[in-house]
Structures are given as structure tokens and as C-alpha cells.
Amino acid sequence: MTSWTVLLVVLCSSLTPVLGCDWLRHYGHLSNMSLHLLHQMGGQLTEQDCPVPFPSKFYDRIRNATVMSQLVFIRDSLELIAGLYLHDNRSSVGWDTDKTERFLMTIHRQADGLNSCVLTNRRADSRLRKYYRRLETRTLYNTGGSAVSWELIRKESRRHLHQLDVLVACIRAAVASGRRCTT
């Protein structure tokens, strides 16, 4: 009986911040809005392959982590995605400026909302930051910020936002069932 009590206390203490996290209720709307704006700010997404492989293993690993670690990963991913667009030479790409700014505001709003759920100053694994740095360097800096490189950034942003949606759905299911995210 004692082991069940300990398990229940550990489970409740790890899920309490998530259960009180208003961000989870608004995430779907904001995520849909950011994906919609990302699509609208440019034309058809490029079919070209990105020079930096997509880090599927990061998403696979984080699904087995604690809910708090998952929230930190999502927050940091959103901040790093927004950081890709801070490059000073977006003039080569013909994106709708208003939609691009609204997209970035929505991403910042998601990250800010998530900060209210993350009760730690901890950051995600440094490998996540290194991946985004490589993505930025190999696409934007090595090509001088060409239109093609910006379209690759937009395409990769979309892939990450979709994976973050899957992770949030997993967190919601874990909260509802009292189990860890294992998809």
C-alpha cells in the first residue's frame, strides 16, 4: 500500500504544474494560428531537402521524459524557432511582412504562456540549441540569406511545430490518464 501512496504523491507532484497550466487550454488555438500564418506568409513550401537532418531522435527521447522536461523542451523549441527569424536579412524572400510578424508574435505568445507553467529556469538539452545553431548556420549564413534558404527555414519550422503539436497531445493524454507520454 505504501508504494502506491509514494507513486501517487510523485505523480501528483509532477503533474500539478501541468494541471494548473492555463497554457495547455490555449495551445491548440495558438498552434493552429501559428501554422496558418506560417503557411500564409509565403507560397508553396519548398521540396528541397534541408542540409541539416531533422532531429527526430530529440522528439523520440523527450516523449519518455517527465512532463516538466517536456514543457521545457517545448518552450525552448518555440524560442529557438522564433530565433531563426531574427536573422537580419529576410529581404531576399517575398513573404508577407504582416503575416510574418504575426507568426512571430504568436510563437512568442506561446513561449511566454508556457513560462507560466515551467517552474524552473532550467533549459532543454544543449544539443537542441546546437541543432538550431547548425540549422541557422548551414541554411542562412552559408547562403547569405537567400530566398531558398529562408524557405527551408519555413519548411523546417513547420515540421517542428507539427512535432510539438504531437508532444502536447501526448502530454494532455498523460495528464488525463495519469501515465507518461509514450507515443
Short mmCIF file of C-alpha atoms in Angstrom, two decimals:
data_model
loop_
_atom_site.label_atom_id
_atom_site.label_comp_id
_atom_site.label_asym_id
_atom_site.label_seq_id
_atom_site.Cartn_x
_atom_site.Cartn_y
_atom_site.Cartn_z
CA MET A 1 0.00 0.00 0.00
CA THR A 2 2.87 2.37 0.80
CA SER A 3 4.39 2.02 -2.68
CA TRP A 4 1.07 3.09 -4.23
CA THR A 5 0.97 6.13 -1.98
CA VAL A 6 4.52 7.10 -2.94
CA LEU A 7 3.69 6.61 -6.62
CA LEU A 8 0.57 8.76 -6.28
CA VAL A 9 2.49 11.54 -4.50
CA VAL A 10 5.24 11.52 -7.16
CA LEU A 11 2.71 11.50 -9.98
CA CYS A 12 0.65 14.32 -8.48
CA SER A 13 3.70 16.45 -7.77
CA SER A 14 4.92 16.11 -11.35
CA LEU A 15 1.51 16.80 -12.89
CA THR A 16 0.34 19.59 -10.57
CA PRO A 17 2.05 22.38 -12.57
CA VAL A 18 0.56 20.99 -15.78
CA LEU A 19 -2.94 20.65 -14.37
CA GLY A 20 -2.89 24.29 -13.29
CA CYS A 21 -1.33 25.39 -16.55
CA ASP A 22 -3.78 27.54 -18.47
CA TRP A 23 -1.44 27.40 -21.47
CA LEU A 24 -2.50 23.85 -22.35
CA ARG A 25 -6.08 25.00 -22.95
CA HIS A 26 -4.97 27.75 -25.34
CA TYR A 27 -2.18 25.84 -27.03
CA GLY A 28 -4.32 24.31 -29.79
CA HIS A 29 -5.70 27.65 -30.91
CA LEU A 30 -2.33 29.38 -30.86
CA SER A 31 -0.60 26.47 -32.56
CA ASN A 32 -3.19 26.39 -35.34
CA MET A 33 -2.84 30.14 -35.75
CA SER A 34 0.97 29.96 -35.99
CA LEU A 35 0.82 27.14 -38.55
CA HIS A 36 -1.80 29.02 -40.57
CA LEU A 37 0.27 32.23 -40.54
CA LEU A 38 3.42 30.30 -41.43
CA HIS A 39 1.61 28.89 -44.46
CA GLN A 40 0.11 32.26 -45.45
CA MET A 41 3.29 34.30 -45.14
CA GLY A 42 4.84 32.58 -48.15
CA GLY A 43 3.95 30.50 -51.13
CA GLN A 44 4.20 26.76 -51.61
CA LEU A 45 6.72 25.11 -49.30
CA THR A 46 9.91 24.01 -50.98
CA GLU A 47 10.52 20.38 -51.84
CA GLN A 48 14.26 20.86 -51.42
CA ASP A 49 15.94 18.84 -48.67
CA CYS A 50 17.38 20.70 -45.73
CA PRO A 51 21.17 20.43 -45.28
CA VAL A 52 20.61 19.63 -41.59
CA PRO A 53 18.76 16.37 -40.87
CA PHE A 54 15.56 16.71 -38.85
CA PRO A 55 16.21 15.70 -35.20
CA SER A 56 13.52 13.04 -34.84
CA LYS A 57 15.56 11.42 -32.07
CA PHE A 58 15.07 14.53 -29.89
CA TYR A 59 11.31 14.14 -30.12
CA ASP A 60 11.51 10.38 -29.52
CA ARG A 61 13.62 10.91 -26.38
CA ILE A 62 11.54 13.72 -24.92
CA ARG A 63 8.34 11.65 -25.09
CA ASN A 64 9.83 9.41 -22.39
CA ALA A 65 10.84 12.31 -20.14
CA THR A 66 8.93 13.92 -17.29
CA VAL A 67 6.14 16.33 -18.09
CA MET A 68 8.20 19.26 -16.78
CA SER A 69 11.09 18.30 -19.08
CA GLN A 70 8.65 18.12 -21.98
CA LEU A 71 7.30 21.58 -21.19
CA VAL A 72 10.85 22.97 -21.01
CA PHE A 73 11.61 21.32 -24.37
CA ILE A 74 8.51 22.85 -25.98
CA ARG A 75 9.23 26.30 -24.55
CA ASP A 76 12.85 26.23 -25.67
CA SER A 77 11.90 24.90 -29.11
CA LEU A 78 9.43 27.74 -29.62
CA GLU A 79 12.04 30.30 -28.56
CA LEU A 80 14.64 28.74 -30.87
CA ILE A 81 12.21 28.66 -33.81
CA ALA A 82 11.47 32.36 -33.28
CA GLY A 83 15.22 33.00 -33.05
CA LEU A 84 15.72 31.65 -36.56
CA TYR A 85 13.72 34.58 -37.92
CA LEU A 86 15.83 37.21 -36.16
CA HIS A 87 18.45 36.98 -38.88
CA ASP A 88 18.93 40.46 -40.28
CA ASN A 89 18.42 39.65 -43.95
CA ARG A 90 14.87 38.48 -44.69
CA SER A 91 14.63 40.93 -47.59
CA SER A 92 15.56 38.26 -50.15
CA VAL A 93 12.32 36.40 -49.54
CA GLY A 94 8.97 37.83 -50.61
CA TRP A 95 6.99 36.91 -47.53
CA ASP A 96 4.02 38.92 -46.36
CA THR A 97 5.60 41.15 -43.69
CA ASP A 98 2.43 41.49 -41.62
CA LYS A 99 1.81 37.73 -41.53
CA THR A 100 5.46 37.06 -40.73
CA GLU A 101 5.35 39.45 -37.77
CA ARG A 102 2.04 37.98 -36.58
CA PHE A 103 3.55 34.48 -36.86
CA LEU A 104 6.49 35.53 -34.68
CA MET A 105 4.18 37.24 -32.17
CA THR A 106 2.11 34.04 -31.91
CA ILE A 107 5.23 31.93 -31.34
CA HIS A 108 6.41 34.39 -28.64
CA ARG A 109 2.96 34.33 -27.07
CA GLN A 110 3.08 30.53 -26.87
CA ALA A 111 6.55 30.58 -25.30
CA ASP A 112 5.53 33.30 -22.82
CA GLY A 113 2.39 31.38 -21.86
CA LEU A 114 4.44 28.28 -21.34
CA ASN A 115 6.78 30.15 -18.99
CA SER A 116 3.88 30.34 -16.52
CA CYS A 117 3.80 26.53 -16.47
CA VAL A 118 7.52 25.92 -16.22
CA LEU A 119 8.52 26.41 -12.62
CA THR A 120 12.24 26.25 -13.32
CA ASN A 121 14.93 28.26 -15.06
CA ARG A 122 16.25 25.02 -16.48
CA ARG A 123 16.86 24.79 -20.21
CA ALA A 124 16.43 21.87 -22.57
CA ASP A 125 19.39 19.73 -23.55
CA SER A 126 22.19 21.78 -25.12
CA ARG A 127 22.03 19.51 -28.17
CA LEU A 128 18.72 21.14 -29.07
CA ARG A 129 20.39 24.56 -29.16
CA LYS A 130 23.28 23.17 -31.18
CA TYR A 131 20.83 21.71 -33.71
CA TYR A 132 19.14 25.10 -34.22
CA ARG A 133 22.52 26.82 -34.47
CA ARG A 134 23.57 24.33 -37.17
CA LEU A 135 20.26 24.82 -38.97
CA GLU A 136 20.76 28.58 -38.97
CA THR A 137 24.41 28.39 -40.00
CA ARG A 138 24.03 25.85 -42.80
CA THR A 139 20.94 27.40 -44.32
CA LEU A 140 21.07 31.15 -43.74
CA TYR A 141 24.67 32.13 -43.06
CA ASN A 142 26.30 29.83 -45.60
CA THR A 143 24.00 31.07 -48.38
CA GLY A 144 23.90 34.73 -47.45
CA GLY A 145 20.21 34.56 -46.55
CA SER A 146 18.94 33.54 -49.98
CA ALA A 147 15.22 33.11 -50.65
CA VAL A 148 15.71 29.34 -50.95
CA SER A 149 17.38 29.18 -47.52
CA TRP A 150 14.52 31.12 -45.93
CA GLU A 151 12.02 28.72 -47.47
CA LEU A 152 13.98 25.84 -45.94
CA ILE A 153 13.75 27.56 -42.56
CA ARG A 154 10.00 27.96 -43.02
CA LYS A 155 9.64 24.30 -44.02
CA GLU A 156 11.66 23.10 -41.02
CA SER A 157 9.71 25.41 -38.70
CA ARG A 158 6.51 23.77 -39.89
CA ARG A 159 7.93 20.29 -39.22
CA HIS A 160 8.94 21.30 -35.69
CA LEU A 161 5.58 22.92 -34.94
CA HIS A 162 3.80 19.73 -36.04
CA GLN A 163 6.05 17.62 -33.80
CA LEU A 164 5.41 19.98 -30.89
CA ASP A 165 1.66 19.51 -31.50
CA VAL A 166 2.13 15.75 -31.21
CA LEU A 167 4.08 16.22 -27.99
CA VAL A 168 1.40 18.47 -26.48
CA ALA A 169 -1.29 15.92 -27.41
CA CYS A 170 0.81 13.31 -25.65
CA ILE A 171 1.11 15.50 -22.54
CA ARG A 172 -2.65 16.04 -22.49
CA ALA A 173 -3.25 12.30 -22.77
CA ALA A 174 -0.71 11.66 -20.00
CA VAL A 175 -2.39 14.20 -17.72
CA ALA A 176 -5.80 12.64 -18.41
CA SER A 177 -4.62 9.07 -17.86
CA GLY A 178 -2.05 9.67 -15.14
CA ARG A 179 0.65 7.94 -17.23
CA ARG A 180 3.70 9.09 -19.10
CA CYS A 181 3.65 10.11 -22.73
CA THR A 182 4.72 7.07 -24.78
CA THR A 183 3.69 7.53 -28.41
#
